[in-house]
XYZ file of C-alpha atoms in Angstrom:
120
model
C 107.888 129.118 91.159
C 106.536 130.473 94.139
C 105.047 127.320 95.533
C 106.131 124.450 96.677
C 104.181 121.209 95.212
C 105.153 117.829 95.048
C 104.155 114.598 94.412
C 101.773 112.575 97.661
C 101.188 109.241 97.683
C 97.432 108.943 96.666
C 96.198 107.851 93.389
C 92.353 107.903 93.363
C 90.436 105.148 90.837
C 87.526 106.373 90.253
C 85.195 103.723 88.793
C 81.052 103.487 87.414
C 79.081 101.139 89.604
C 78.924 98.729 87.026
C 82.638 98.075 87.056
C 83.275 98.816 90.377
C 83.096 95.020 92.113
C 85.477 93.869 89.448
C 88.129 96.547 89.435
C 87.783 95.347 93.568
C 88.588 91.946 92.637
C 91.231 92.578 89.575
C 93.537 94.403 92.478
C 92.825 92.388 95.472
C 92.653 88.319 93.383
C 94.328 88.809 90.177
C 97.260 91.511 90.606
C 97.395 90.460 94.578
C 97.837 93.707 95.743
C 97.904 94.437 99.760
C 94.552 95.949 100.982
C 94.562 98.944 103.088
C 91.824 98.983 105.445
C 92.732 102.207 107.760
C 90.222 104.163 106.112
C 87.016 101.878 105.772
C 85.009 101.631 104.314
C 87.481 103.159 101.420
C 88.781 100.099 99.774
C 92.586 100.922 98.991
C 95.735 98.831 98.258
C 98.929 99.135 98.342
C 100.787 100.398 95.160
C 104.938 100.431 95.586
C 105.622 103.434 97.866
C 101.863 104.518 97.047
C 98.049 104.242 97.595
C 95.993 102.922 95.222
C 91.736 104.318 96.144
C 89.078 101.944 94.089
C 86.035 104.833 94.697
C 82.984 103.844 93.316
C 81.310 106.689 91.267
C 77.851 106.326 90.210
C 77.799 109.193 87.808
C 80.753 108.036 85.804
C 80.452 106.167 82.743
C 83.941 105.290 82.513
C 87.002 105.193 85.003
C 89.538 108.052 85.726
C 92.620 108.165 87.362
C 92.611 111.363 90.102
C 96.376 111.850 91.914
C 97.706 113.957 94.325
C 99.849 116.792 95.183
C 101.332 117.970 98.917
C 102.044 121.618 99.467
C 103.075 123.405 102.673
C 101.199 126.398 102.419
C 97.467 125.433 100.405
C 97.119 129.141 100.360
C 100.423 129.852 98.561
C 100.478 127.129 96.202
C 96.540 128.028 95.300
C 97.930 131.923 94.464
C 100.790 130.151 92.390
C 98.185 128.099 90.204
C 95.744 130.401 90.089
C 98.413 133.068 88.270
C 99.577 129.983 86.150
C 95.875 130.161 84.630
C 95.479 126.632 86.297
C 91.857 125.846 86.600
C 89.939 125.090 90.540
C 86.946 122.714 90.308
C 86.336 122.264 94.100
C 82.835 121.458 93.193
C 83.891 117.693 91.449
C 83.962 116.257 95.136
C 83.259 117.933 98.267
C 85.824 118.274 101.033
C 85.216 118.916 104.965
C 84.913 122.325 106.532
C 88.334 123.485 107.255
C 90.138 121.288 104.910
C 93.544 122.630 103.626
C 93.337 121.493 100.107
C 91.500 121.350 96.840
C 90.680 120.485 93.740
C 92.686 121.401 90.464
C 92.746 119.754 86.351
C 95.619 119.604 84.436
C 95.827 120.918 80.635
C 94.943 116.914 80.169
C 91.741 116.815 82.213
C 93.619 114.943 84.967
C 92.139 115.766 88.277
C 94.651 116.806 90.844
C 93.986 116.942 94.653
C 95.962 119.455 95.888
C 96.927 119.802 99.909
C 98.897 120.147 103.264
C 99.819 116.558 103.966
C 98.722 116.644 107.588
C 95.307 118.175 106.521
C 93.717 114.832 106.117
């Protein structure tokens, strides 16, 4: 392997509107989970050593679970997937000019944000 990849510490929830409130509430009241409120309005919580994202998606009819890989070099761990056959979808969610990451799916449909860690 060529690149460098490993795990980050952000697990994206990505819920319908019509669940969304709830899934708020199951994390925050039931489970008791810490909120994270450095990135408001993004509702997040704290998960162990990780971040948990609740990000309400409109155009979803059911949830998905979205995590997250750190990379030194974005540019040499893109080369690395893209010989691997791994498939981009940078269109799913867009990401700001100049960011040093994107968007990959596993062989399981599991979307993967993949990035420099100081690039957000």
């Amino acid at each position: 392997m060529t690149a460098n990849l490993y795990g980050g510490i952000d697990i994206a929830m990505k819920v319908p509107s019509h669940q969304y409130e709830a899934t708020i509430a199951f994390y925050r009241d039931v489970v008791g989970l810490a909120p994270i409120s450095e990135k408001a309005p993004a509702i997040g919580f704290a998960l162990g050593p990780n971040r948990l994202w609740i990000d309400e998606a409109p155009q979803m009819s059911q949830a998905e679970i979205w995590l997250e890989l750190f990379t030194e070099s974005f540019e040499g761990a893109a080369a690395h997937l893209a010989r691997a056959g791994v498939t981009r979808c940078d269109a799913i969610e867009p990401l700001p000019e100049g960011f040093k990451g994107g968007w990959i799916t596993s062989p399981a449909n599991i979307i993967h944000m993949v990035r420099e860690p100081g690039t957000w």
